[in-house]
Coordinates of C-alpha atoms in Angstrom, one line a residue:
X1 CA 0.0 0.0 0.0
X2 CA 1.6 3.6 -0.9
X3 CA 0.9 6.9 1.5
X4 CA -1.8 8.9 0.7
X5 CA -0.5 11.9 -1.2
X6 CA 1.5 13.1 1.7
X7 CA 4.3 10.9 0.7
X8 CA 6.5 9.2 3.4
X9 CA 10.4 10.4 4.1
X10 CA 12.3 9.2 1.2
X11 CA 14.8 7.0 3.4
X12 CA 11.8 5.5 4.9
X13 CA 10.3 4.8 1.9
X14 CA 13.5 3.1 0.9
X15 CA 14.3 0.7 3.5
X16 CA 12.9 -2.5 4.2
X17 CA 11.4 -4.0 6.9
X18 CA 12.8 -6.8 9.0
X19 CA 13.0 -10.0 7.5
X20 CA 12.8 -12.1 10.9
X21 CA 10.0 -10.1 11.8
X22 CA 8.7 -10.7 8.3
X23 CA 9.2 -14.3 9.0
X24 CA 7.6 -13.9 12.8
X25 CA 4.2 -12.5 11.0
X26 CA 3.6 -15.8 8.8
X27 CA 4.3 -18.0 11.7
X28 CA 1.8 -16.3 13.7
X29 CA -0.7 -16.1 11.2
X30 CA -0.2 -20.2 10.3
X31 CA -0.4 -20.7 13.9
X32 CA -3.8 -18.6 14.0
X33 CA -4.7 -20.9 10.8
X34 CA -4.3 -24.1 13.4
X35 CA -1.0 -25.2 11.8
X36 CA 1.8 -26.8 13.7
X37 CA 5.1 -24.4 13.6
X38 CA 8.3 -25.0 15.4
X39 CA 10.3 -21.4 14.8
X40 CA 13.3 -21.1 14.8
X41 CA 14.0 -17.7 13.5
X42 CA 13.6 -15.2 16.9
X43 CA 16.5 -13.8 18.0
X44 CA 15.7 -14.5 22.0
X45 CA 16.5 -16.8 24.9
X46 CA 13.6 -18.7 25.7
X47 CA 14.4 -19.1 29.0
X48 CA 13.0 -16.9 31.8
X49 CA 14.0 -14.1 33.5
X50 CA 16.0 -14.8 36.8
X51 CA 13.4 -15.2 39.6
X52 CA 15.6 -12.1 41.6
X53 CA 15.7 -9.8 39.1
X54 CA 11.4 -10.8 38.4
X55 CA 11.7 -9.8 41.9
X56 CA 13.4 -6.1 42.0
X57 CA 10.9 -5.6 39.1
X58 CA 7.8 -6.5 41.4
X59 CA 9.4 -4.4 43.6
X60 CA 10.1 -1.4 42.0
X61 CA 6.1 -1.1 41.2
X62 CA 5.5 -1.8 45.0
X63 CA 8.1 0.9 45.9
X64 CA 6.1 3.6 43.8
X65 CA 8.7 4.0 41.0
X66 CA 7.0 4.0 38.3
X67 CA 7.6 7.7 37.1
X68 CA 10.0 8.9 34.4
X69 CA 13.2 9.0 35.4
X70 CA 16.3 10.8 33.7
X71 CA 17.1 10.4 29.8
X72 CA 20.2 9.1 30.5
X73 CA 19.0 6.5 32.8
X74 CA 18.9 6.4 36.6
X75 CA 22.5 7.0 38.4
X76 CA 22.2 3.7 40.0
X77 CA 22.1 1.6 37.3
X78 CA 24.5 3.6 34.7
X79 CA 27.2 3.2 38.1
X80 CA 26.2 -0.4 38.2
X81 CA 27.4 -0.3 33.9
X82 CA 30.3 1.3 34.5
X83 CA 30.9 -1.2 37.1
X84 CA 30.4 -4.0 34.4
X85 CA 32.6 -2.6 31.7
X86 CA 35.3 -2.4 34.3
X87 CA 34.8 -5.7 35.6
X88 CA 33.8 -7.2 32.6
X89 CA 35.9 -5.5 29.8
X90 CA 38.5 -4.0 31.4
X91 CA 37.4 -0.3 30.4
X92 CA 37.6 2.2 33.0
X93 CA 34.2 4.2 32.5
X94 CA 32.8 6.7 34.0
X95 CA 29.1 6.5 34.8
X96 CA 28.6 9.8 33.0
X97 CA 30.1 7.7 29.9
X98 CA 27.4 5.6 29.8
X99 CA 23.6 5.9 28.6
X100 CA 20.5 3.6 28.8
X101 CA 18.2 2.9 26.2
X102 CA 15.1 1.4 24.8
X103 CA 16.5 -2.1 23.8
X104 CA 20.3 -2.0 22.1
X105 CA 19.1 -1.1 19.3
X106 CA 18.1 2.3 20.3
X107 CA 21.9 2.6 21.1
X108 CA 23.0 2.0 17.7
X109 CA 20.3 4.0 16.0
X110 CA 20.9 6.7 18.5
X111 CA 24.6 6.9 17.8
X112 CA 24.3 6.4 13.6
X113 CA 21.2 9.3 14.0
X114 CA 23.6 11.5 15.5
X115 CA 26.5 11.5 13.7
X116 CA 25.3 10.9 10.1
X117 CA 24.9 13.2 7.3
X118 CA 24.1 12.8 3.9
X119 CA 26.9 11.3 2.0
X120 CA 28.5 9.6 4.7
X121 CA 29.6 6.0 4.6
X122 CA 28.6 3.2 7.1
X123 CA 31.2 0.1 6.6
X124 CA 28.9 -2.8 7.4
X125 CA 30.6 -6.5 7.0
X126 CA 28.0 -9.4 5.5
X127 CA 26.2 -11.6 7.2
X128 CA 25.4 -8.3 9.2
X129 CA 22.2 -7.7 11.6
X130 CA 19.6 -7.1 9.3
X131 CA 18.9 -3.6 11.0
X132 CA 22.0 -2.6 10.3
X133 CA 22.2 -1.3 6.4
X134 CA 18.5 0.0 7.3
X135 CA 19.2 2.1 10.0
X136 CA 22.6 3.5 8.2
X137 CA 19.8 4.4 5.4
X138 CA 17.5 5.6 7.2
X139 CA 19.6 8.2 8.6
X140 CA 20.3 9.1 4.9
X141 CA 23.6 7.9 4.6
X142 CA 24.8 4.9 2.6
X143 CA 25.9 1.0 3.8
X144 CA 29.0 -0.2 2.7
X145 CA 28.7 -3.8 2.5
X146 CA 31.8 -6.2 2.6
X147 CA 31.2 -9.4 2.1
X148 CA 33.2 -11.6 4.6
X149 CA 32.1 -15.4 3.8
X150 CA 33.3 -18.7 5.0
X151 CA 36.7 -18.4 4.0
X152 CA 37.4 -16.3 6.5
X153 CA 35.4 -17.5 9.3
X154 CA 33.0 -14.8 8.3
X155 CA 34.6 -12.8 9.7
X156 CA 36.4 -8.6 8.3
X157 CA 40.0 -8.9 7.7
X158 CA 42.5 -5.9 7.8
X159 CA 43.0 -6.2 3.9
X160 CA 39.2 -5.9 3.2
X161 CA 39.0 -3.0 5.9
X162 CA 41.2 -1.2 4.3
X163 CA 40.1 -1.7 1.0
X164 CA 36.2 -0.3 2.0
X165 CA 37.5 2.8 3.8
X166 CA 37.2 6.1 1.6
X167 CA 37.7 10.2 2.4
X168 CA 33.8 9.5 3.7
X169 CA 33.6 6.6 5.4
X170 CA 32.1 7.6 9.5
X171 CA 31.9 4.3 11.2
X172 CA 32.8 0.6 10.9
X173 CA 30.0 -1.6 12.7
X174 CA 31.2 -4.9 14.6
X175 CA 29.2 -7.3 15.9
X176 CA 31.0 -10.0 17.8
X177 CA 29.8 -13.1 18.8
X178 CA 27.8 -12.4 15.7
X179 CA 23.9 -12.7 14.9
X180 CA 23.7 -14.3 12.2
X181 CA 26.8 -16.4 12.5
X182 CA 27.8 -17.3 16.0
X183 CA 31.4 -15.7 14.5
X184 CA 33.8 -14.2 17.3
X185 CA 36.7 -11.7 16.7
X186 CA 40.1 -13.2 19.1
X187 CA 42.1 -10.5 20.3
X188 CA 44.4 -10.8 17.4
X189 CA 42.0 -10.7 15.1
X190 CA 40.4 -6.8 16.7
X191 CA 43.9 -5.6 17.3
X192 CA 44.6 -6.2 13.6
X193 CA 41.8 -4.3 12.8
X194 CA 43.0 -2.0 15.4
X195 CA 46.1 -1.6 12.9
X196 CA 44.1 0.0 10.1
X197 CA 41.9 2.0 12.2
X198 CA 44.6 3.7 13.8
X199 CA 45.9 5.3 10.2
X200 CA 42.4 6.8 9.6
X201 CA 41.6 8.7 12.7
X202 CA 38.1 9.8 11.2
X203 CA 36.5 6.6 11.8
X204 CA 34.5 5.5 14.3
X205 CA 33.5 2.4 15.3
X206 CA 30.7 0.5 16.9
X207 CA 31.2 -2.3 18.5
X208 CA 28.0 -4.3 19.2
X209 CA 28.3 -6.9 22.0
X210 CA 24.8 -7.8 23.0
X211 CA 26.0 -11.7 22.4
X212 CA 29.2 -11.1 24.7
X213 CA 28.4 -13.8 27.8
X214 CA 26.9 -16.4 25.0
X215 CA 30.4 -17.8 24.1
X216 CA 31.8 -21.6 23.8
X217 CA 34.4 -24.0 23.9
X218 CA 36.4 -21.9 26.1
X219 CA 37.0 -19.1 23.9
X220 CA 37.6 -16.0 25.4
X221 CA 35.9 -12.6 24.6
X222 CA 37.4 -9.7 23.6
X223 CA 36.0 -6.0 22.5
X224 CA 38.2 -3.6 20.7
X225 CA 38.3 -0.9 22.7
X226 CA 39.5 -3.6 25.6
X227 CA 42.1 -4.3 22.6
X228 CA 43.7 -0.9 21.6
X229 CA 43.0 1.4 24.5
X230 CA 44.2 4.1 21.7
X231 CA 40.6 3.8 20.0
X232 CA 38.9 4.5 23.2
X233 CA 37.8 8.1 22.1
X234 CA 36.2 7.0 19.0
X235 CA 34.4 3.5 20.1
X236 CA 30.7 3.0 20.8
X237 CA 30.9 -0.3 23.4
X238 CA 27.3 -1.5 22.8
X239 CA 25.3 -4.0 25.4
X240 CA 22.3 -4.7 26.7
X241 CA 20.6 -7.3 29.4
X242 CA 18.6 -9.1 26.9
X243 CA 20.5 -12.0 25.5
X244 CA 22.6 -12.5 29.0
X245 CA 19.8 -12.4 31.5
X246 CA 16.5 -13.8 29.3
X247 CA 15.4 -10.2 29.6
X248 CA 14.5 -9.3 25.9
X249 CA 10.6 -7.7 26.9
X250 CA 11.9 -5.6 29.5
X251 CA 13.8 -3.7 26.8
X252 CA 17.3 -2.6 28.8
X253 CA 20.3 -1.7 26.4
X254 CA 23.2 0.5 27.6
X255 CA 26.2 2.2 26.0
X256 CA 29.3 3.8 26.5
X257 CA 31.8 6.1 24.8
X258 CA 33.9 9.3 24.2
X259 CA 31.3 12.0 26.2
X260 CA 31.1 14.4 23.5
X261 CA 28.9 11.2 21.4
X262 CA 27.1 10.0 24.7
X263 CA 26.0 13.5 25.4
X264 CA 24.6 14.1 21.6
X265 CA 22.6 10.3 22.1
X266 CA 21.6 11.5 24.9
X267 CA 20.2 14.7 23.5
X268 CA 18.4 13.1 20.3
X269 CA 16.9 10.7 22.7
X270 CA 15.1 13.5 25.2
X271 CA 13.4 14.4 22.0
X272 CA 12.5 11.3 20.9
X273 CA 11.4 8.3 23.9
X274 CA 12.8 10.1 26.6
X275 CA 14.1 7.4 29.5
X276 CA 13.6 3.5 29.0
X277 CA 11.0 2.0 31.7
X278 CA 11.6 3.0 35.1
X279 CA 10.8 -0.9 36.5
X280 CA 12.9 -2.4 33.1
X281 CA 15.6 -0.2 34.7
X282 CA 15.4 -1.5 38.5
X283 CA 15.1 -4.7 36.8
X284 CA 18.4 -4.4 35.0
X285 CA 20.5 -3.0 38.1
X286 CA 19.5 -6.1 39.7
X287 CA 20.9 -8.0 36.9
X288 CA 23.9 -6.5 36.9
X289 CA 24.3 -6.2 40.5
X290 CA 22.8 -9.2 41.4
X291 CA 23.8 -13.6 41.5
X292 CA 25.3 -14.2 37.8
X293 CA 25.0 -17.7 38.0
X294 CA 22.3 -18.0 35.4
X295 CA 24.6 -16.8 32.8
X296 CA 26.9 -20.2 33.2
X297 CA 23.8 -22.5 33.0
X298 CA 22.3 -20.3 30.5
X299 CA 25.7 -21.0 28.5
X300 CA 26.3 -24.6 29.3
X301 CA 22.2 -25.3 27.8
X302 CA 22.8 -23.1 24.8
X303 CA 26.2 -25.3 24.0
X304 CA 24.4 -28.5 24.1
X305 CA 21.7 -27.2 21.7
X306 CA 24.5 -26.0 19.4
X307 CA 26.1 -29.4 19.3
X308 CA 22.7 -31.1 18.9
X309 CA 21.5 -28.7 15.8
X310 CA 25.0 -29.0 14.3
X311 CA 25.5 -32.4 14.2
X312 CA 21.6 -32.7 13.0
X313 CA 21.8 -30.5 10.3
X314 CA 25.1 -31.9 8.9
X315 CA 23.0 -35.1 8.6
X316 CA 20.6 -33.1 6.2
X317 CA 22.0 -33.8 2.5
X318 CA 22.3 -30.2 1.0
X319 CA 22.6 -28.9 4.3
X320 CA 26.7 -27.7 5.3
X321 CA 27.2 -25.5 8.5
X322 CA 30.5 -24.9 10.9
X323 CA 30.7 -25.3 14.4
X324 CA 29.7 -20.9 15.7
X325 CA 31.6 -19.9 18.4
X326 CA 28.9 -18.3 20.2
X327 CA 25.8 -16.4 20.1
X328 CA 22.8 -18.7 19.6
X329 CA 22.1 -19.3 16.0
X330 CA 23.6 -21.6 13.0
X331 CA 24.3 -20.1 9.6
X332 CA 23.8 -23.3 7.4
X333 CA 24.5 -23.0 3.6
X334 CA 21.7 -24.2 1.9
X335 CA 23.4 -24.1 -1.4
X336 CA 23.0 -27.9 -2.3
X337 CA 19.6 -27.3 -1.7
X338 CA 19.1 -25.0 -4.7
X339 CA 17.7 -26.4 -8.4
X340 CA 16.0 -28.8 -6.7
X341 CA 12.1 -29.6 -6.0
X342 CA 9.9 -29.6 -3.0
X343 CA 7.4 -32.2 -2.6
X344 CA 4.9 -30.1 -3.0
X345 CA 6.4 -28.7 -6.4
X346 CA 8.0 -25.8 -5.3
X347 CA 11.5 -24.9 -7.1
X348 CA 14.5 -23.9 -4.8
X349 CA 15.7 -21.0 -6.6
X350 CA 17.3 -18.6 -3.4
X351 CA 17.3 -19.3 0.2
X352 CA 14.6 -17.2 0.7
X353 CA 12.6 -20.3 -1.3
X354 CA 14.3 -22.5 1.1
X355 CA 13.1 -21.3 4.3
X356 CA 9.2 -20.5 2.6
X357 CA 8.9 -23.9 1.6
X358 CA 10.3 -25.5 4.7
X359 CA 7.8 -23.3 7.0
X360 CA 5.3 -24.1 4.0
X361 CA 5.4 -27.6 4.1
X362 CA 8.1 -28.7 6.8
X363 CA 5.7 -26.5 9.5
X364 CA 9.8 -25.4 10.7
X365 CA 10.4 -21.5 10.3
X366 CA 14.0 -20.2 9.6
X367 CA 15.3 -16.7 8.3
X368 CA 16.9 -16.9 4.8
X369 CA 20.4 -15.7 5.3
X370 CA 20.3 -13.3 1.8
X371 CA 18.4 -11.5 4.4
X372 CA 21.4 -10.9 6.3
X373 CA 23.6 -10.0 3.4
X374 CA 25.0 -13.4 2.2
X375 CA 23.0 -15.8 0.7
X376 CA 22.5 -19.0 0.1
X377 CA 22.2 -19.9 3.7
X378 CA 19.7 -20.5 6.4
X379 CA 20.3 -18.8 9.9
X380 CA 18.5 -21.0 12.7
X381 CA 18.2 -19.7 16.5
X382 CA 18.5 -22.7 18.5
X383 CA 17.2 -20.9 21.5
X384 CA 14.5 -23.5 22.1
X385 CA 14.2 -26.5 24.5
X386 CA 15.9 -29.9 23.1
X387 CA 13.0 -31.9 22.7
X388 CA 11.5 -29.4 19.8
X389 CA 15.2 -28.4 18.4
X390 CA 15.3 -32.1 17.5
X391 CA 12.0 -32.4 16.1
X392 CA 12.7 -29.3 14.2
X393 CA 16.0 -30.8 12.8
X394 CA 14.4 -34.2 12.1
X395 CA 11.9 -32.5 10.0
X396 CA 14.2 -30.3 8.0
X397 CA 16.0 -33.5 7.6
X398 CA 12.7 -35.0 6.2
X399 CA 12.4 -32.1 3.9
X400 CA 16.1 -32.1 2.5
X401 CA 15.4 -36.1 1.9
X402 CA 12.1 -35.4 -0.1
X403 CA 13.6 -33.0 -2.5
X404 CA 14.0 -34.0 -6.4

């Protein structure tokens, strides 16, 4: 449907809305139909949230604070994120260095809307976030894709940074473990990066870490401003309790960074949402303040799934995917999939076939990874219980089998 003739802003006209939401729509509206879906294609732990931090949220209500509180956040819980960067990261932050948001996204769109103008250049390595290329757009400057595929662990490499950086390039965007590919940066790897960065001074860089405590096999994490303390002025450290804690609902992301850019978020966002909810945020100190244990069974569960899809999925002929490092999803190519027919007659043409016809006719929903800028692969979230991860791999399997 087009606007009336009011028209809509031109970068909102041309960007696109989000394929795993896309994908989140038809699964709803089979399920309304009375169809069976498993889905495997939301980005969230389907655990619950910690009982204590349920808890400080009850609480909060009780305790009357339920009134706005300051843009930035309350002081108690941007001291308890400085704590965590310290603690965590090894950054030594200031709790006026930090700022709390709607959800992490609101941090990167916050930082990209501040600092963007027309003409600028976003440096965006593929298989990205889908939200990332749309929100550069929408704040009318223009994505510059690199394509970093299997070869190299998907994963940027120095050579290919260099190669993507012009006279208007204003940030590189890093996203480590990654969504879609479970891909994580080692410390040689960011202080590498680190290398090239340093000759171009005019580039900043976001470094989205939202997937941080869901990491495997032992492998340690590392952000880059941890890395090359030199870059410190010029690095967004993105987080949020969402992915750690089971808390994606209550809408808690946090930030921090050289003041001058915290200060100009800060200032977009009293004009936009104002402060994120007053209970989300006595939720989130207690979170960050409070038992972590969860985090390690949280981990050890999300390992075992990863093994179990894996090795499932490998048995799928025309199905390939690597062991991710961390995060919670698989990015399976789907390539021996394609030129082939479904049962149900469907030609496999693109990925984004693949994961229609499987939710089609498989009842097993999936994001096509095109979507996230390198196709032809499937991402899966295995953040479901083992029981339907299996039944969801055994019908894929199924599917795969019954193609011609």
């Amino acid at each position: 449907m087009t606007a009336p003739g009011y028209g809509l802003n031109r970068f909102l006209a041309a960007a696109h809305p989000s394929a795993t939401y896309k994908v989140m729509d038809r699964v709803a509206t089979r399920r309304a139909s009375g169809a069976q879906v498993i889905s495997l294609c939301a980005g969230e732990p389907d655990f619950d949230t910690p009982e204590h931090v349920l808890d400080a949220g009850i609480a909060a209500i009780r305790a009357g604070h339920t009134r706005y509180t300051q843009v930035a956040g309350l002081r108690a819980l941007r001291e308890a994120i400085a704590a965590k960067f310290h603690r965590e990261n090894g950054l030594n932050v200031d709790w006026r260095e930090t700022l709390v948001c709607n959800g992490g996204k609101q941090v990167i769109f916050n930082a990209l809307a501040a600092t963007l103008n027309e003409g600028d250049e976003v440096i965006v390595p593929a298989p990205y976030w889908v939200s990332y290329p749309e929100m550069v757009q929408l704040c009318g400057a223009k994505p510059v894709v690199v394509s970093c595929g299997a070869n190299s662990g998907f994963k940027l490499t120095p050579h290919a940074l260099e190669a993507a950086i012009s006279g208007r390039t204003r940030w590189l965007i890093l996203n480590s473990p990654s969504n879609p590919t479970g891909a994580v940066y080692s410390r040689e790897e960011l202080q590498a990066l680190a290398e090239v960065l340093l000759a171009h001074p005019d580039v900043l860089v976001l470094s989205d870490d939202i997937y941080e405590h869901l990491i495997f096999d032992g492998i340690e994490f590392f952000t880059i401003a941890q890395v090359e303390p030199r870059l410190r002025e010029r690095v967004l450290t993105m987080n949020g309790v969402s992915k750690a804690y089971a808390m994606t609902g209550w809408r808690i992301g946090f930030g921090t960074g050289p003041g001058w850019l915290i200060d100009s978020m800060e200032k977009l966002q009293g004009q936009q949402t104002s402060g994120a909810s007053s209970i989300s945020q006595h939720a989130a100190l207690a979170a960050l303040t409070g038992p972590q244990d969860f985090i390690q069974r949280s981990r050890i569960a999300f390992k075992r799934r990863r093994d179990l899809v894996v090795e499932q999925l490998n048995l799928a002929p025309g199905l390939h995917c690597e062991m991710p490092q961390g995060a919670f999803y698989v990015f399976a190519s789907c390539e021996g999939l394609l030129g082939k027919t479904t049962a149900a007659g469907t030609r496999l043409t693109g990925d984004e076939d693949v994961v229609n016809a499987m939710l089609d006719e498989a009842g097993v929903a999936a994001v096509h990874g095109s979507a996230f800028g390198l196709g032809p692969y499937i991402r899966i979230a295995y953040a479901l219980d083992d029981a339907s991860l299996r039944q969801a791999c055994e019908a894929i399997q199924g599917f795969c089998q019954g193609l011609v």
